[in-house]
Amino acid sequence: MSFVSVSNVWKKYNNRSIIERVNVDILEGEFISIVGASGCGKSTFLRMLLAEETPSRGEIRIDGGAPAKEPNQERGVVFQKYSVFPHLSVRENLIAGEGFVTPFGKLFGAKRRVAVARADEMLERIGLNHVADQFPAALSGGMQQRLAIGQAMSARPRILLLDEPFGALDPGTRIQMHDFLMELRDETNMTVFMVTHDLQEGFKLGDRVLVFDKPRWDPHDPGMYGATITYDFDARDGGIPFQLKEETDVSE
Ligand SMILES: Nc1ncnc2c1ncn2[C@@H]1O[C@H](COP(=O)(O)OP(=O)(O)O)[C@@H](O)[C@H]1O
Ligand SMILES: [Mg+2]
């Protein structure tokens, strides 16, 4: 039974199709990598999964529910950069991630104790307990992204959306982040959608790799048609299909 069901989804901006005819069914716990040329609508697709944008046509259902009208705690998101609050400490960022908001911006009493205990558990899990009271600017890029992922996971989302989350990290840190993400995922059975520029990363982490591309092309009007899913690779064995071995990047 499919968990995320995308049925005939189109997205238009200013009457131009960005995404067209996207149909895909995702099982709970699947890790979906998304690759495709720059500007072909990958982030737009993630924003629709997040319910920050609504499809111009078609619908996205999660666990058979009605299409969402706005983001909710079911869906967590991490961008390449700047998804943490710079004015909050590492621990406060995790507390904020649980979705508690008060008119004063702070929690008090028993609620605060529960939130702090949960944040400390998450700190342990993401390996940042030694920097709990520091501000994000004091952390390395890899640590900031671990914090961003921890923050997104604090609300216990059923779906985690990652938009080129490791794109700004050096190769060594990237590999560490892969291990980190795989561990978290094994612990939680989350459903993950990750956009990446790096085809190898997509195949290494993903159970499936979806390729977005424009199947129709008008040379006189390149913006005329939108992108859709042109390939849906099974990547469970972690290998790159033979015909793709020569390429490492499909984006440029
Ligand atoms: N809010 C918006 N209004 C108008 N055009 C947009 C908006 N968001 C994205 N676009 C356009 O949609 C296209 C796809 O963008 P995007 O989803 O960011 O691509 P990708 O993530 O694959 O690089 C781009 O041409 C972009 O300019
Ligand atoms: Mg993008």
Tab-separated table of C-alpha atoms and ligand atoms in Angstrom:
chain	number	residue	atom	x	y	z
A	1	MET	CA	0.000	0.000	0.000
A	2	SER	CA	1.547	3.259	-1.042
A	3	PHE	CA	2.336	5.799	1.671
A	4	VAL	CA	2.986	8.867	-0.476
A	5	SER	CA	0.832	8.955	-3.559
A	6	VAL	CA	1.491	11.569	-6.259
A	7	SER	CA	-1.235	11.573	-8.915
A	8	ASN	CA	-0.978	13.510	-12.158
A	9	VAL	CA	0.711	16.513	-10.532
A	10	TRP	CA	1.399	19.671	-12.539
A	11	LYS	CA	2.876	22.944	-11.352
A	12	LYS	CA	2.689	26.170	-13.300
A	13	TYR	CA	4.237	29.526	-12.464
A	14	ASN	CA	3.088	32.515	-14.521
A	15	ASN	CA	1.335	30.141	-16.883
A	16	ARG	CA	4.561	28.236	-17.609
A	17	SER	CA	4.663	24.523	-16.806
A	18	ILE	CA	7.521	23.689	-14.436
A	19	ILE	CA	6.372	20.174	-13.568
A	20	GLU	CA	3.915	18.106	-15.543
A	21	ARG	CA	2.195	14.741	-15.258
A	22	VAL	CA	4.110	13.436	-12.262
A	23	ASN	CA	2.812	10.094	-11.035
A	24	VAL	CA	4.654	8.132	-8.391
A	25	ASP	CA	3.877	5.912	-5.414
A	26	ILE	CA	6.247	5.657	-2.470
A	27	LEU	CA	6.209	3.053	0.297
A	28	GLU	CA	6.610	4.019	3.940
A	29	GLY	CA	10.293	3.944	4.895
A	30	GLU	CA	11.609	4.264	1.352
A	31	PHE	CA	14.554	6.561	0.702
A	32	ILE	CA	13.964	8.412	-2.558
A	33	SER	CA	16.819	10.254	-4.251
A	34	ILE	CA	15.891	12.905	-6.814
A	35	VAL	CA	18.288	14.070	-9.534
A	36	GLY	CA	17.922	16.270	-12.605
A	37	ALA	CA	19.214	19.388	-14.333
A	38	SER	CA	19.337	22.696	-12.475
A	39	GLY	CA	16.058	24.565	-12.719
A	40	CYS	CA	13.989	21.545	-13.760
A	41	GLY	CA	11.694	21.742	-10.740
A	42	LYS	CA	13.210	19.442	-8.088
A	43	SER	CA	12.877	21.995	-5.284
A	44	THR	CA	9.399	22.855	-6.499
A	45	PHE	CA	8.482	19.172	-6.232
A	46	LEU	CA	9.852	19.047	-2.659
A	47	ARG	CA	7.905	22.201	-1.765
A	48	MET	CA	4.740	20.496	-2.975
A	49	LEU	CA	5.543	17.423	-0.851
A	50	LEU	CA	6.020	19.810	2.070
A	51	ALA	CA	2.677	21.434	1.187
A	52	GLU	CA	4.338	24.834	1.037
A	53	GLU	CA	3.124	24.932	-2.572
A	54	THR	CA	-0.026	23.360	-3.971
A	55	PRO	CA	-0.102	21.582	-7.335
A	56	SER	CA	-1.794	23.470	-10.171
A	57	ARG	CA	-3.364	20.147	-11.090
A	58	GLY	CA	-3.420	16.705	-9.534
A	59	GLU	CA	-2.849	15.820	-5.892
A	60	ILE	CA	-0.433	14.462	-3.321
A	61	ARG	CA	-1.774	12.270	-0.543
A	62	ILE	CA	0.070	10.958	2.469
A	63	ASP	CA	-1.136	7.762	4.089
A	64	GLY	CA	-4.441	8.101	2.256
A	65	GLY	CA	-5.242	11.452	3.919
A	66	ALA	CA	-6.686	14.517	2.221
A	67	PRO	CA	-4.139	16.680	0.345
A	68	ALA	CA	-2.469	19.027	2.879
A	69	LYS	CA	-3.055	22.763	2.532
A	70	GLU	CA	-0.014	23.853	4.520
A	71	PRO	CA	3.144	22.372	6.107
A	72	ASN	CA	2.585	20.397	9.305
A	73	GLN	CA	4.557	18.323	11.787
A	74	GLU	CA	4.240	15.254	9.582
A	75	ARG	CA	6.812	16.796	7.223
A	76	GLY	CA	10.304	17.956	8.142
A	77	VAL	CA	12.643	19.816	5.813
A	78	VAL	CA	16.381	20.570	5.545
A	79	PHE	CA	17.922	22.877	2.929
A	80	GLN	CA	21.514	23.172	1.787
A	81	LYS	CA	22.061	26.126	4.104
A	82	TYR	CA	20.495	28.346	6.714
A	83	SER	CA	17.749	26.104	8.019
A	84	VAL	CA	18.737	26.609	11.671
A	85	PHE	CA	17.998	29.692	13.775
A	86	PRO	CA	21.245	31.692	14.118
A	87	HIS	CA	20.075	33.514	17.274
A	88	LEU	CA	19.302	30.313	19.189
A	89	SER	CA	21.800	27.973	20.836
A	90	VAL	CA	22.173	24.430	19.520
A	91	ARG	CA	19.919	23.085	22.296
A	92	GLU	CA	17.310	25.843	21.803
A	93	ASN	CA	17.272	25.054	18.083
A	94	LEU	CA	16.250	21.489	18.884
A	95	ILE	CA	13.596	22.647	21.341
A	96	ALA	CA	12.249	25.006	18.670
A	97	GLY	CA	12.189	22.049	16.271
A	98	GLU	CA	9.694	20.241	18.477
A	99	GLY	CA	7.185	22.858	17.417
A	100	PHE	CA	6.503	24.383	20.834
A	101	VAL	CA	5.751	28.055	20.544
A	102	THR	CA	4.569	30.336	23.324
A	103	PRO	CA	3.724	34.059	23.209
A	104	PHE	CA	7.014	34.676	25.023
A	105	GLY	CA	9.025	32.409	22.767
A	106	LYS	CA	10.161	30.363	25.728
A	107	LEU	CA	8.807	27.385	27.595
A	108	PHE	CA	8.553	27.211	31.356
A	109	GLY	CA	8.097	24.605	34.078
A	110	ALA	CA	7.311	20.978	33.368
A	111	LYS	CA	6.847	21.494	29.628
A	112	ARG	CA	10.281	23.034	29.366
A	113	ARG	CA	11.833	20.162	31.332
A	114	VAL	CA	10.287	17.615	28.986
A	115	ALA	CA	11.417	19.601	25.929
A	116	VAL	CA	14.966	19.954	27.292
A	117	ALA	CA	15.166	16.233	28.057
A	118	ARG	CA	14.074	15.421	24.509
A	119	ALA	CA	16.489	17.949	23.055
A	120	ASP	CA	19.320	16.398	25.070
A	121	GLU	CA	18.423	12.957	23.736
A	122	MET	CA	18.579	14.348	20.210
A	123	LEU	CA	21.885	16.108	20.991
A	124	GLU	CA	23.321	12.751	21.979
A	125	ARG	CA	21.986	11.108	18.855
A	126	ILE	CA	23.408	13.731	16.505
A	127	GLY	CA	26.668	13.928	18.433
A	128	LEU	CA	26.438	17.598	19.398
A	129	ASN	CA	26.091	17.383	23.198
A	130	HIS	CA	29.499	18.992	23.668
A	131	VAL	CA	28.342	22.163	21.860
A	132	ALA	CA	24.795	22.364	23.263
A	133	ASP	CA	25.138	25.948	24.471
A	134	GLN	CA	26.971	27.325	21.459
A	135	PHE	CA	25.430	29.203	18.557
A	136	PRO	CA	25.299	27.717	15.037
A	137	ALA	CA	27.894	30.183	13.686
A	138	ALA	CA	30.493	28.526	15.935
A	139	LEU	CA	29.919	25.106	14.332
A	140	SER	CA	31.493	23.535	11.240
A	141	GLY	CA	29.316	23.065	8.130
A	142	GLY	CA	28.857	19.355	8.865
A	143	MET	CA	27.820	20.050	12.449
A	144	GLN	CA	25.351	22.706	11.291
A	145	GLN	CA	23.749	20.230	8.905
A	146	ARG	CA	23.583	17.569	11.632
A	147	LEU	CA	21.833	20.188	13.760
A	148	ALA	CA	19.442	21.051	10.901
A	149	ILE	CA	18.575	17.362	10.434
A	150	GLY	CA	18.200	16.900	14.215
A	151	GLN	CA	15.957	19.953	14.337
A	152	ALA	CA	13.763	18.688	11.501
A	153	MET	CA	13.552	15.286	13.237
A	154	SER	CA	12.649	16.741	16.630
A	155	ALA	CA	9.039	17.079	15.537
A	156	ARG	CA	9.132	13.355	14.652
A	157	PRO	CA	8.067	13.816	11.041
A	158	ARG	CA	6.947	10.823	9.015
A	159	ILE	CA	8.520	12.357	5.940
A	160	LEU	CA	11.900	14.053	5.790
A	161	LEU	CA	12.612	16.328	2.826
A	162	LEU	CA	16.258	17.126	2.079
A	163	ASP	CA	17.148	19.667	-0.609
A	164	GLU	CA	20.815	19.194	-1.527
A	165	PRO	CA	21.613	18.896	2.176
A	166	PHE	CA	25.302	18.067	1.754
A	167	GLY	CA	26.003	20.203	-1.317
A	168	ALA	CA	28.091	22.755	0.582
A	169	LEU	CA	30.196	20.226	2.536
A	170	ASP	CA	33.658	18.919	1.749
A	171	PRO	CA	33.896	15.288	0.517
A	172	GLY	CA	35.127	13.820	3.831
A	173	THR	CA	32.353	15.456	5.829
A	174	ARG	CA	29.842	14.320	3.225
A	175	ILE	CA	30.785	10.671	3.755
A	176	GLN	CA	30.365	11.097	7.524
A	177	MET	CA	26.963	12.675	6.923
A	178	HIS	CA	25.940	9.695	4.764
A	179	ASP	CA	26.682	7.309	7.637
A	180	PHE	CA	24.886	9.587	10.068
A	181	LEU	CA	21.790	9.815	7.882
A	182	MET	CA	21.690	6.046	7.280
A	183	GLU	CA	21.855	5.366	11.031
A	184	LEU	CA	19.052	7.813	11.787
A	185	ARG	CA	16.969	6.314	9.084
A	186	ASP	CA	17.455	2.748	10.315
A	187	GLU	CA	16.332	3.872	13.774
A	188	THR	CA	13.195	5.664	12.639
A	189	ASN	CA	11.810	4.100	9.435
A	190	MET	CA	11.206	7.609	8.104
A	191	THR	CA	10.322	8.142	4.487
A	192	VAL	CA	13.018	10.362	2.967
A	193	PHE	CA	13.108	12.447	-0.214
A	194	MET	CA	16.567	13.820	-0.984
A	195	VAL	CA	17.460	16.068	-3.919
A	196	THR	CA	21.123	15.788	-4.852
A	197	HIS	CA	23.460	16.994	-7.597
A	198	ASP	CA	25.644	13.980	-6.967
A	199	LEU	CA	24.419	10.895	-8.797
A	200	GLN	CA	26.713	8.614	-6.832
A	201	GLU	CA	25.349	9.957	-3.549
A	202	GLY	CA	21.824	9.417	-4.872
A	203	PHE	CA	22.491	5.762	-5.654
A	204	LYS	CA	24.451	5.129	-2.472
A	205	LEU	CA	21.770	6.425	-0.124
A	206	GLY	CA	18.580	5.891	-2.084
A	207	ASP	CA	16.361	2.826	-2.415
A	208	ARG	CA	15.144	4.452	-5.593
A	209	VAL	CA	16.536	7.234	-7.773
A	210	LEU	CA	14.013	9.390	-9.605
A	211	VAL	CA	15.293	11.366	-12.583
A	212	PHE	CA	13.444	14.573	-13.477
A	213	ASP	CA	13.748	15.709	-17.073
A	214	LYS	CA	11.747	17.336	-19.845
A	215	PRO	CA	10.360	14.680	-22.166
A	216	ARG	CA	8.963	17.339	-24.492
A	217	TRP	CA	10.980	20.228	-25.831
A	218	ASP	CA	9.997	23.164	-28.040
A	219	PRO	CA	13.206	24.705	-29.482
A	220	HIS	CA	11.389	27.992	-30.079
A	221	ASP	CA	10.086	28.141	-26.535
A	222	PRO	CA	12.248	26.122	-24.085
A	223	GLY	CA	10.039	27.154	-21.148
A	224	MET	CA	6.927	25.746	-22.791
A	225	TYR	CA	6.887	22.287	-21.240
A	226	GLY	CA	7.618	21.057	-17.750
A	227	ALA	CA	9.733	18.250	-16.333
A	228	THR	CA	8.475	14.881	-15.206
A	229	ILE	CA	9.944	11.657	-13.823
A	230	THR	CA	11.669	10.041	-16.800
A	231	TYR	CA	13.440	7.227	-14.879
A	232	ASP	CA	12.711	5.455	-11.626
A	233	PHE	CA	15.774	3.304	-10.810
A	234	ASP	CA	15.871	0.583	-8.201
A	235	ALA	CA	19.030	1.407	-6.203
A	236	ARG	CA	18.673	-1.030	-3.329
A	237	ASP	CA	21.940	-2.765	-4.121
A	238	GLY	CA	23.696	0.622	-3.936
A	239	GLY	CA	25.195	0.234	-7.391
A	240	ILE	CA	25.015	2.642	-10.289
A	241	PRO	CA	23.400	1.061	-13.348
A	242	PHE	CA	25.930	0.169	-16.023
A	243	GLN	CA	24.699	2.720	-18.549
A	244	LEU	CA	25.240	5.558	-16.084
A	245	LYS	CA	28.708	4.622	-14.881
A	246	GLU	CA	30.508	7.157	-17.034
A	247	GLU	CA	28.535	10.041	-15.605
A	248	THR	CA	28.884	11.443	-12.146
A	249	ASP	CA	26.649	14.466	-12.519
A	250	VAL	CA	23.454	14.827	-14.517
A	251	SER	CA	22.886	18.420	-13.565
A	252	GLU	CA	24.956	20.351	-16.045
B	1	LIG	N1	7.759	30.884	-6.679
B	1	LIG	C1	8.123	30.854	-7.965
B	1	LIG	N2	7.612	31.716	-8.860
B	1	LIG	C2	7.957	31.657	-10.176
B	1	LIG	N3	8.833	30.776	-10.693
B	1	LIG	C3	9.384	29.885	-9.841
B	1	LIG	C4	9.065	29.871	-8.442
B	1	LIG	N4	9.772	28.868	-7.853
B	1	LIG	C5	10.483	28.297	-8.838
B	1	LIG	N5	10.259	28.899	-10.019
B	1	LIG	C6	10.856	28.520	-11.304
B	1	LIG	O1	10.634	27.140	-11.472
B	1	LIG	C7	11.739	26.517	-12.093
B	1	LIG	C8	12.203	25.337	-11.275
B	1	LIG	O2	12.810	25.807	-10.093
B	1	LIG	P1	13.351	24.805	-8.977
B	1	LIG	O3	12.243	23.945	-8.511
B	1	LIG	O4	14.024	25.646	-7.945
B	1	LIG	O5	14.414	23.919	-9.778
B	1	LIG	P2	15.581	22.958	-9.258
B	1	LIG	O6	15.407	22.779	-7.780
B	1	LIG	O7	15.402	21.687	-10.020
B	1	LIG	O8	16.870	23.612	-9.595
B	1	LIG	C9	12.794	27.597	-12.283
B	1	LIG	O9	12.722	28.068	-13.605
B	1	LIG	C10	12.367	28.664	-11.306
B	1	LIG	O10	12.755	29.937	-11.761
B	2	MG	MG	16.656	23.249	-6.204
